[in-house]
XYZ file of C-alpha atoms in Angstrom:
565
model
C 100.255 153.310 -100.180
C 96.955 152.747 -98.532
C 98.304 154.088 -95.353
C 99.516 156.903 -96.987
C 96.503 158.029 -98.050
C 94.287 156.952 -94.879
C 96.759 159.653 -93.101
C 96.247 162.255 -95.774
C 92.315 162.525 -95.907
C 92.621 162.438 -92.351
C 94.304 165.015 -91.482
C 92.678 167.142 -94.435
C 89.604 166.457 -92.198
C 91.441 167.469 -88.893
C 92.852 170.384 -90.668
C 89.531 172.098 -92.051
C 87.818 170.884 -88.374
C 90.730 172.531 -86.332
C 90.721 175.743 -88.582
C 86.082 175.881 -88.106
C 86.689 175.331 -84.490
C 89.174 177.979 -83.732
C 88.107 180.351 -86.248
C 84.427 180.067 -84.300
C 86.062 179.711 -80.916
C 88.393 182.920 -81.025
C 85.404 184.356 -82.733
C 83.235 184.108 -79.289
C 86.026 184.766 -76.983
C 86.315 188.092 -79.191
C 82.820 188.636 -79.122
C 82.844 188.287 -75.086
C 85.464 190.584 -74.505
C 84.311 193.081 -76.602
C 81.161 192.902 -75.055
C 82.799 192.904 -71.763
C 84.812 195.911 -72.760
C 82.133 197.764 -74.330
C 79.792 197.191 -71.369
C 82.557 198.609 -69.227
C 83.003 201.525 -71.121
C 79.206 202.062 -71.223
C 79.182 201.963 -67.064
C 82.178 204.605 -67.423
C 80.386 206.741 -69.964
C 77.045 206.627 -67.739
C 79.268 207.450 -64.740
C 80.541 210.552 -66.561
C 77.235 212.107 -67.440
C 76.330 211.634 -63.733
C 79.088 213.409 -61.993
C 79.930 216.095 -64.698
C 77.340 216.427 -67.153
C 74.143 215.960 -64.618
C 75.468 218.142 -62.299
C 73.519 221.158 -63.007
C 70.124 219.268 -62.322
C 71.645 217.713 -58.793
C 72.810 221.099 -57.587
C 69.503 222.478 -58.493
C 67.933 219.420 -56.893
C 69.867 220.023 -53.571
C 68.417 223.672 -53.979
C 64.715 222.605 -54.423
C 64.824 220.734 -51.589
C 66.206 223.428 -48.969
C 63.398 225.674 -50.613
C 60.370 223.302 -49.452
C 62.068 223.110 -46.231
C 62.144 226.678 -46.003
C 59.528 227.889 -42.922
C 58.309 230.771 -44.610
C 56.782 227.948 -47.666
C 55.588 226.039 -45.151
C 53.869 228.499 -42.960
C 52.712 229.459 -46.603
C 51.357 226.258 -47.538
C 49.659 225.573 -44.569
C 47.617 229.469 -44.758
C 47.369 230.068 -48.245
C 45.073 232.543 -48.152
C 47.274 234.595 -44.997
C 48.812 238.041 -47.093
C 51.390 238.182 -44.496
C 52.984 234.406 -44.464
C 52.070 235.164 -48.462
C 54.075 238.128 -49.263
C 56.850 236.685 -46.852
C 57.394 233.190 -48.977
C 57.373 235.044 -51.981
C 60.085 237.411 -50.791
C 62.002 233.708 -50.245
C 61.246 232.262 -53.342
C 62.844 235.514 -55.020
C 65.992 235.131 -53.042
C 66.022 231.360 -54.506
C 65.527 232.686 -57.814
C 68.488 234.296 -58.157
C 70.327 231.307 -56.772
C 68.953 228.902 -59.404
C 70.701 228.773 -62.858
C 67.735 229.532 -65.023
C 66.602 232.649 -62.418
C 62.942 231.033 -62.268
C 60.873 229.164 -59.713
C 57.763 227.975 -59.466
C 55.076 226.478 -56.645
C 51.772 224.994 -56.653
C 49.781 225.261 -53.325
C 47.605 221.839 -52.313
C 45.076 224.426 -50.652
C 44.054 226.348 -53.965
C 46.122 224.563 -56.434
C 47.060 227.936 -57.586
C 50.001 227.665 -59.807
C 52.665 230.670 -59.017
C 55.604 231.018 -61.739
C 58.375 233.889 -61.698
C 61.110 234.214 -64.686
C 62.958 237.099 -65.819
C 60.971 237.604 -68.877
C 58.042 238.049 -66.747
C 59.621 239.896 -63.989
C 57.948 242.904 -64.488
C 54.323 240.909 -63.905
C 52.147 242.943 -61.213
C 51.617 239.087 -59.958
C 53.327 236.084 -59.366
C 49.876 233.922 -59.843
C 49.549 232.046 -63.452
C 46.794 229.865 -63.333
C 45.015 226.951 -61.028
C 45.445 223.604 -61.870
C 42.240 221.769 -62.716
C 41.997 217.717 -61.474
C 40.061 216.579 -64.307
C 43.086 218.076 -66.934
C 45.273 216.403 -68.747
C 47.735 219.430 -68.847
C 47.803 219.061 -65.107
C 48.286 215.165 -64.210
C 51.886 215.373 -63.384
C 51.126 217.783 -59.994
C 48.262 215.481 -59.296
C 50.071 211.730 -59.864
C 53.029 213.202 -58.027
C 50.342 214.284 -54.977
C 48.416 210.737 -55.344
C 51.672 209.262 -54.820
C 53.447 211.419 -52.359
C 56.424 211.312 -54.262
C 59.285 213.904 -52.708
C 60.872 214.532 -56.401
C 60.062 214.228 -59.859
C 62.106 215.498 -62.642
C 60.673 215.817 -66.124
C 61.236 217.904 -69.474
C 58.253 218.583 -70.485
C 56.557 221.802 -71.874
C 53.570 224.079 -69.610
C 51.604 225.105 -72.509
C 49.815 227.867 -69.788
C 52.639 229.663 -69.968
C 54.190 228.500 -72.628
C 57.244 227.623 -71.572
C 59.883 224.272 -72.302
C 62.001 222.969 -69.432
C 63.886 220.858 -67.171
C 60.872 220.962 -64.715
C 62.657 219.845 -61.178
C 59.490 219.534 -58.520
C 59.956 218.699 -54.960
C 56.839 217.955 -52.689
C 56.741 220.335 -49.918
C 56.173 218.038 -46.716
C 55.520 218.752 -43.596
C 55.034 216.046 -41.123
C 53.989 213.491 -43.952
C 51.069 215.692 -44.931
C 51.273 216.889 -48.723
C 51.124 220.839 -49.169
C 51.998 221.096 -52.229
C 55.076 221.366 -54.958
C 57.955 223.983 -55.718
C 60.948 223.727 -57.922
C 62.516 225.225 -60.758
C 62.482 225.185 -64.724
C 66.217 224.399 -65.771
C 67.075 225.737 -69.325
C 67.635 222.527 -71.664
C 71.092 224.059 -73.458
C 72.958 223.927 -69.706
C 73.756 220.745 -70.082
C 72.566 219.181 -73.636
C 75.739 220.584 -75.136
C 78.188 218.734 -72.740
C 76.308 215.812 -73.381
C 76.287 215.955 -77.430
C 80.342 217.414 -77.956
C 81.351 214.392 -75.532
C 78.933 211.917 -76.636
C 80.853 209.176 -79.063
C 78.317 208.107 -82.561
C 78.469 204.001 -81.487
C 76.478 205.264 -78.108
C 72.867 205.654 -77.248
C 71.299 206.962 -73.925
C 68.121 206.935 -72.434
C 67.320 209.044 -69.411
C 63.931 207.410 -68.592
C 62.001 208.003 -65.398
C 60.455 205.825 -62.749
C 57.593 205.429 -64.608
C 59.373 204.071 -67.639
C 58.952 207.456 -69.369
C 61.901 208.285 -71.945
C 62.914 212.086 -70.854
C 66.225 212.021 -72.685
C 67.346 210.517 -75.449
C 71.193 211.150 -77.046
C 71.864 209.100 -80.032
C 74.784 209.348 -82.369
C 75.550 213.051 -81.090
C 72.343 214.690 -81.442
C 70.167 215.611 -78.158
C 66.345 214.750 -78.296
C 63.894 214.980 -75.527
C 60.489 213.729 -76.740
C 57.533 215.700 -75.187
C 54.493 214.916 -74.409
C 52.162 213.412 -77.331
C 48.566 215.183 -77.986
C 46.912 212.841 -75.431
C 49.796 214.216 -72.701
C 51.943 211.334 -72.369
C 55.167 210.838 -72.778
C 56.731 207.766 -74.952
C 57.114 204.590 -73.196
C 60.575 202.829 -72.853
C 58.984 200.193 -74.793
C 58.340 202.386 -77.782
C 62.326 201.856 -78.006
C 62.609 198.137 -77.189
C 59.782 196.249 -79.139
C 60.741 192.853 -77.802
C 58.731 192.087 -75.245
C 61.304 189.445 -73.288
C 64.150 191.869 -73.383
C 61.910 194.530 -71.834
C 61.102 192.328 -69.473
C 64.336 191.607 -68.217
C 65.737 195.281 -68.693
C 62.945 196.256 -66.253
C 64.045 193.599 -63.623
C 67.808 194.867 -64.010
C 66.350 198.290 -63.306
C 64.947 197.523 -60.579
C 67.818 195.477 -59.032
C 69.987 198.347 -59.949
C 67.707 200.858 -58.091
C 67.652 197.931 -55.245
C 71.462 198.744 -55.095
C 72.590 195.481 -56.501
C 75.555 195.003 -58.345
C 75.099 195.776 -62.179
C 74.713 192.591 -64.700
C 75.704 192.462 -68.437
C 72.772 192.933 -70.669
C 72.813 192.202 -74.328
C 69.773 193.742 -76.418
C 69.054 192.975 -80.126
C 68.064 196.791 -82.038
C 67.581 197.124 -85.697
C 71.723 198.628 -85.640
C 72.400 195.472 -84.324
C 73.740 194.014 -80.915
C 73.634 196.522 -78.626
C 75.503 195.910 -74.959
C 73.165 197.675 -72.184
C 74.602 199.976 -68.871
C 71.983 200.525 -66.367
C 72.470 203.759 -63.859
C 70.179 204.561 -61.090
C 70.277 208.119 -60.367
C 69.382 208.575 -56.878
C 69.218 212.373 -56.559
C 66.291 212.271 -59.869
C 64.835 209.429 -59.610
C 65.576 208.360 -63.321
C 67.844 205.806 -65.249
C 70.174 206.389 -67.674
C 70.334 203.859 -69.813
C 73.313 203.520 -72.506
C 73.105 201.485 -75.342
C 76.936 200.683 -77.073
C 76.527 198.934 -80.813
C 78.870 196.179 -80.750
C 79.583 195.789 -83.965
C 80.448 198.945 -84.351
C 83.204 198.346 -82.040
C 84.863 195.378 -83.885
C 84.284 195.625 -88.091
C 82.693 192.584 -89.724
C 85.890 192.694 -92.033
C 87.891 191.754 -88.973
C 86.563 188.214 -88.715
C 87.261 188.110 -92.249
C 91.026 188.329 -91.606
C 90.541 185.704 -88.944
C 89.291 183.508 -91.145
C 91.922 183.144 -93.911
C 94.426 183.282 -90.948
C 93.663 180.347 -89.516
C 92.848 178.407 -92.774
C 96.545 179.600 -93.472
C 97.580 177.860 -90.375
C 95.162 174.765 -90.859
C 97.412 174.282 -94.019
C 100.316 174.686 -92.957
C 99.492 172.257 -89.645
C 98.484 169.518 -91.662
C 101.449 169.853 -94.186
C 103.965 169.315 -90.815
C 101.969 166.752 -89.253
C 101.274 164.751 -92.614
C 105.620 164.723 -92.851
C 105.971 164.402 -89.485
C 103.447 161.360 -89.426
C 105.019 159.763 -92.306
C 108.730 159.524 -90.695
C 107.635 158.499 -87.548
C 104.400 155.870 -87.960
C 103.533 155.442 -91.685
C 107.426 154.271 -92.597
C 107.712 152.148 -89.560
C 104.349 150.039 -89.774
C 104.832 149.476 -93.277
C 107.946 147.866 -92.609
C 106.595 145.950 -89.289
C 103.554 144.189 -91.719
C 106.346 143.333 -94.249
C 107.593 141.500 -91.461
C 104.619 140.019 -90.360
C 103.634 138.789 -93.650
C 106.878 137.049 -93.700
C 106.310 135.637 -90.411
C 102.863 134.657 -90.989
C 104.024 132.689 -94.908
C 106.511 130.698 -92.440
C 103.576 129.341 -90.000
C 102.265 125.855 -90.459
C 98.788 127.361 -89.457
C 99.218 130.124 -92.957
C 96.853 128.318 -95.788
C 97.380 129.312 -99.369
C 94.188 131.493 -100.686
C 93.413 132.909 -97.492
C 93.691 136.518 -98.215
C 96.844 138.798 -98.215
C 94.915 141.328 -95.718
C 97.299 142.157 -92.285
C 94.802 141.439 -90.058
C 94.485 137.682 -91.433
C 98.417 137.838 -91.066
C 98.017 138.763 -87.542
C 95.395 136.463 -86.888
C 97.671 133.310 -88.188
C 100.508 134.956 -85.748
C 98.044 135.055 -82.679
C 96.888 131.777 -83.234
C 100.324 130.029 -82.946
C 100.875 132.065 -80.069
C 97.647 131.357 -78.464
C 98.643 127.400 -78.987
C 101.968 127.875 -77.895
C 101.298 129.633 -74.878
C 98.519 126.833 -73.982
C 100.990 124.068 -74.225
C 103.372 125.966 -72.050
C 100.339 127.010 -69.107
C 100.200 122.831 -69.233
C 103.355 122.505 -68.856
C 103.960 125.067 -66.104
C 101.029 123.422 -64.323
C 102.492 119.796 -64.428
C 105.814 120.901 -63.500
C 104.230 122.897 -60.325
C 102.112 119.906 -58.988
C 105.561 118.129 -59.400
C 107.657 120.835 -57.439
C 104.849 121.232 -54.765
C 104.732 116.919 -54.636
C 108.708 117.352 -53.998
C 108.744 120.098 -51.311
C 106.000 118.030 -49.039
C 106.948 114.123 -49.766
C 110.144 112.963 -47.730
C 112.474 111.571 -50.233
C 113.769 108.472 -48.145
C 110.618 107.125 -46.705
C 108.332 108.290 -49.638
C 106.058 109.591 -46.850
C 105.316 113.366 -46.496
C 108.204 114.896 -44.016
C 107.748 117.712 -41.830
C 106.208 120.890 -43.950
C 103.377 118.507 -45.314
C 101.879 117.249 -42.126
C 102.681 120.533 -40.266
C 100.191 122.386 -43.129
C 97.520 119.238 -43.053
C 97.779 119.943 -39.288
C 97.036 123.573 -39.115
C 93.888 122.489 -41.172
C 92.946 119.810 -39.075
C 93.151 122.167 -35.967
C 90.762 124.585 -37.429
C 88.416 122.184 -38.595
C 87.992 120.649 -34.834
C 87.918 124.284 -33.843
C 84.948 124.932 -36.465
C 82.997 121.770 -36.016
C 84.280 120.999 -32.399
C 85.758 117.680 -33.100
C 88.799 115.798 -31.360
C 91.506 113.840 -33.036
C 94.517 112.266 -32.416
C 98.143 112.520 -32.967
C 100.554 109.635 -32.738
C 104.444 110.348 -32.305
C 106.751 107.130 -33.358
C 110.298 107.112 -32.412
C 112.055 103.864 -34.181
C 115.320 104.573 -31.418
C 117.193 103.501 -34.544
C 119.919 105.712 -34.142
C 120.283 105.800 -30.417
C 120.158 101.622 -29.940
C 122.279 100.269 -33.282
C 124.459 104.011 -33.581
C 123.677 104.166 -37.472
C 125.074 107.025 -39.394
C 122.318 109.049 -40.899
C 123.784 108.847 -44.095
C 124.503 105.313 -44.048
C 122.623 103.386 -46.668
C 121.418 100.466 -43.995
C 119.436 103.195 -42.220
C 117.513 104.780 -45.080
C 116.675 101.271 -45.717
C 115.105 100.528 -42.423
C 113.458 103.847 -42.367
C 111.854 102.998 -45.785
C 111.224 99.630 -44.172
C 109.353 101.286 -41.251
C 107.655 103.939 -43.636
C 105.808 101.109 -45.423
C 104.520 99.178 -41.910
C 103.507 102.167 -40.921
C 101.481 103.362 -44.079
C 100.093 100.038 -44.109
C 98.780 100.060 -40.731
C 97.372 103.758 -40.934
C 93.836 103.872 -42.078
C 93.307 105.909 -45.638
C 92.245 109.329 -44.343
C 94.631 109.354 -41.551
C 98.124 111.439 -42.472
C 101.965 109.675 -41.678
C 104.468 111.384 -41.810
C 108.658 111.708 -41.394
C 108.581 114.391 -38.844
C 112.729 114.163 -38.005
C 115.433 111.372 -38.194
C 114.004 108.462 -36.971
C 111.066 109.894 -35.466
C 107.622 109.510 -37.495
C 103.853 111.718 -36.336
C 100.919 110.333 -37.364
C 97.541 112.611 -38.020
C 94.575 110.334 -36.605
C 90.903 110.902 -37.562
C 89.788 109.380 -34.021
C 87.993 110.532 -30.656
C 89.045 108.210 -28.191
C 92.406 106.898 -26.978
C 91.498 103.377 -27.416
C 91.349 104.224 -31.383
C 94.842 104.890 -30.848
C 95.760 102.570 -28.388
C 94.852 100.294 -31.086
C 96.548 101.921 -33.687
C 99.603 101.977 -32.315
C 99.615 98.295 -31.656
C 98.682 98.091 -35.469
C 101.648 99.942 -36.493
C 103.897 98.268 -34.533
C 103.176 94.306 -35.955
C 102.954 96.045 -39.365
C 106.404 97.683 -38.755
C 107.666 93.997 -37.632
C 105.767 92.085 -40.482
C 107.460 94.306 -43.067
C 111.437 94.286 -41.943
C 110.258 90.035 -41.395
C 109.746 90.376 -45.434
C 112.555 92.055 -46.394
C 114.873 89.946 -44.447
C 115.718 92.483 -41.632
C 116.639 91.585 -38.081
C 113.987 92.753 -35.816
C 115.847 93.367 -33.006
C 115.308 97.105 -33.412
C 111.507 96.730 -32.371
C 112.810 96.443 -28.463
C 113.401 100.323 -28.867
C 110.609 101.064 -30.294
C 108.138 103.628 -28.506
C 104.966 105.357 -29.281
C 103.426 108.267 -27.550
C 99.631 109.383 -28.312
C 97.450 112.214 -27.444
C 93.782 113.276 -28.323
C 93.559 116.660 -29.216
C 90.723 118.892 -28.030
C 88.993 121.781 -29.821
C 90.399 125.155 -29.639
C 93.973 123.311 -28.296
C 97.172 125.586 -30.526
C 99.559 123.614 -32.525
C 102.154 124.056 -30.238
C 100.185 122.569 -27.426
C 99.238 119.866 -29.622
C 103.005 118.856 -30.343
C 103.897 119.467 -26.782
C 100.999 116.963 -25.657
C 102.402 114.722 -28.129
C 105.983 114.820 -27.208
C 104.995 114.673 -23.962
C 103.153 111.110 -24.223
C 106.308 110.418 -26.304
C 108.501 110.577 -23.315
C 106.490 108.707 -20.947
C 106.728 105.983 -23.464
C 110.046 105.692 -23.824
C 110.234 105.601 -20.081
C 108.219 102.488 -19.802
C 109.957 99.246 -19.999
C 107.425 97.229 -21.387
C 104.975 97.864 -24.237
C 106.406 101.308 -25.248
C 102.964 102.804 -26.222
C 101.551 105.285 -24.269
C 98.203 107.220 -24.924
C 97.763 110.324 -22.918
C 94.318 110.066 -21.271
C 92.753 113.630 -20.477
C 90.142 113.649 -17.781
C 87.649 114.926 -21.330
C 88.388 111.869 -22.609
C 87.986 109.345 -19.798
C 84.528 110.896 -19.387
C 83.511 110.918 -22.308
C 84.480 106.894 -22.459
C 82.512 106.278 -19.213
């Protein structure tokens, strides 16, 4: 039962975390498309006011600027006070008026700073000339910061209170050869275009057509056109009127100028008293201004939405946990409980279970896992015993109790790297008894094994302790001697011999066998292989066997003979 309800207030907690988590989650990833979306839309919408609803101002932008280029305005604005090059730039500017939308023009001439202004309300004036614009007037900064500057266009709505008059003021420097002559444009009427932009305009947007200087010139919010003029002091409001926090300004103004720079456009998310606002930055290139449109976000997707998202994954927390509490119980909760029946019963049948201890699983377990743990001790001993026995067996010859072939061959291979490391000689002794050539014993005949037990023992009595016998084949035995000179083994090998005869005299064996007896040594030099070892060996073998007296031979190399002298 405890299991039961482990699983249950567990998954109650999974439940209610996996239903925050993706409720929150799928809440973001809706927020970030939306945003994505609605800044999208905002580029497209920004787009669409350049190419269809700004398209008045850029024709008559592309007009102003063949007008100051016109060589009847310059010849004008270089001799100001010439009738002729006078009365022939106004006949040009006339031409132009017609050709502008609003039939006006205008032109202020760097020599005079007389102001000259044509409409067709005042068509009928005897003279073009208004007024002359005065440095030191605030009225008149925009001709004079545009001059200061040398700025080719600046577009501005603004109103001329000399002659009284509200407009789309478009003015284009008239250059010639970087020198600044002066300014003409036109005064575009304000209802051209503000009622394409307010039927299309949708009530979640918001756009700012601000200028270089961070002036707001247009401003389109929720349908209804505004463009704020100048203030009593002759300024214009400030884009930060608009966007009080100071960080955000910040980095709107560094996205403007990027944008300008001709960089690609960034995602830009503004808080405003409506709310989140997603920001779309255009740089108009022909005006020199940005439009700037704000889309509320949450006026794209309703509060009451997330709402709905909420209770449906709580539904589907629910019903997870129901399923996975069911599922858990078939498949774990049923099965352990049975398993730790089982172990209890296991654990009551130990002789290490003590009455009292507790009925808790884990002391069950631990009662289990310590008879294990004993038992599997007692058989790591007895897997270690039995190895030493089976690694005794496959090195120790089974007739002569010596070790037989494998065991000297890997105490060899030893032996020859250790002279190799510490550059050492030793010797190696190679005993034939003859037995089987001389008396024609049968290798499985019992007499034999006898005598070559017989011979084992003389010969593991004569050997010194760390020297190695050993049964290398039949009736041959090799002997691994810890020795440098061949008179060690000279006298070895005489040892081995008497012991060999002392020891069949003892048992009662003939010793007739002794005549065939023959011993061949060798010292073996550092660095010699094993092969050229046994060879060396053999060798001295032979040449004993040839000999018909004293059948010992010890291979003297010329090393060794030195060495001796």
């Amino acid at each position: 039962m405890k299991y039961r309800q482990t699983l249950l207030l567990f998954l109650i907690l999974v439940s209610c975390a996996f239903g925050l988590t993706a409720y929150f989650v799928s809440k973001q990833i809706i927020e970030n498309v939306v945003e994505d979306l609605t800044w999208k839309y905002s580029q497209v919408a920004a787009q669409y006011d350049v190419e269809r609803t700004l398209a008045p101002i850029l024709e008559e932008v592309a007009l102003v600027e063949q007008l100051a280029q016109h060589p009847h305005i310059l010849s004008w604005a270089h001799q100001n006070d010439d009738p002729v090059y006078r009365s022939a730039a106004l006949e040009t500017l006339e031409h132009y008026r017609w050709l502008f939308r609003s039939k006006n023009f205008f032109i202020v001439l760097d020599g005079d700073l007389s102001y000259h202004y044509n409409d067709v309300p005042s068509v009928r004036s005897p003279s073009f000339l208004r007024y002359y614009l005065e440095p030191d007037s605030a009225t008149d900064t925009w001709y004079f910061e545009q001059r200061n500057k040398k700025q080719d266009l600046s577009v501005n709505i603004a109103k001329d209170v000399h002659i009284d008059r509200t407009k789309v003021w478009v003015n284009q420097a008239i250059m010639d050869r970087g020198e600044f002559l002066g300014v003409v444009g036109t005064g575009l009427d304000i209802t051209l275009f503000t009622n394409q932009l307010a039927h299309k305009h949708a009530s979640s947007l918001r756009t700012f057509f601000v200028d270089a200087k961070s002036n707001v010139q247009l401003i389109l919010d929720n349908g209804k056109f505004q463009y704020p003029l100048r203030t009593a002091d002759f300024k214009k409001p400030n884009l930060s009127t608009y966007i009080p926090n100071r960080h955000e300004l910040n980095v709107l103004s560094q996205l403007m100028r990027q944008q300008k720079d001709g960089e690609e456009a960034e995602l830009l998310m503004i808080e405003q008293e409506e709310g989140r606002a997603v920001v779309s930055i255009h740089y108009i290139d022909e005006l020199g201004w940005y439009e700037l449109t704000f889309v509320n976000v949450d006026s794209m997707l309703p509060p009451w939405a997330y709402s709905n998202l909420s209770y449906f994954f709580i539904a589907l927390s629910l019903t997870f946990g129901v399923m996975a509490y069911l599922y858990c119980l078939r498949v774990w909760v049923n099965p352990i409980e049975s398993w730790a029946l089982r172990i209890r019963s296991l654990a009551n049948e130990s002789e290490f279970y003590r009455e009292g201890k507790g009925t808790h699983l884990g002391q069950y377990v631990d009662v289990l896992e310590t008879e294990l743990s004993q038992s599997r001790h007692s058989i790591q001993k007895m897997v270690v015993s039995r190895t030493a026995i089976l690694d005794e067996l496959t090195t120790v010859d089974v007739v002569t109790q010596l070790w037989n072939k494998k065991g000297l061959d890997q105490e060899l291979d030893l032996e020859l790297a250790r002279a190799e490391r510490e550059q050492i000689r030793f010797g190696l002794l190679w005993i034939d008894l003859g037995v089987m050539d001389q008396l024609g014993f049968d290798s499985c005949n019992e007499t034999y094994d006898h005598l070559l037990f017989t011979a084992a023992q003389g010969i593991e009595k004569a050997v010194r302790v760390y020297d190695r016998a050993a049964r290398w084949e039949d009736d041959e035995f090799l002997v691994l001697v810890r020795a440098s000179y061949p008179c060690n083994l000279e006298q070895l090998a005489k040892r081995i011999t008497a012991c060999i005869a002392e020891q069949q005299k003892d048992v009662g064996q003939v010793n007739s066998s002794l005549a065939s007896l023959a011993i061949g040594g060798v010292i073996i030099e550092p660095g010699t292989s094993k092969a050229e070892a046994l060879a060396l060996a053999d060798r001295a073998l032979y040449t004993a066997k040839q000999k018909s007296e004293n059948s010992i031979y010890i291979y003297h190399s010329k090393k060794a003979v030195d060495q001796i002298a």
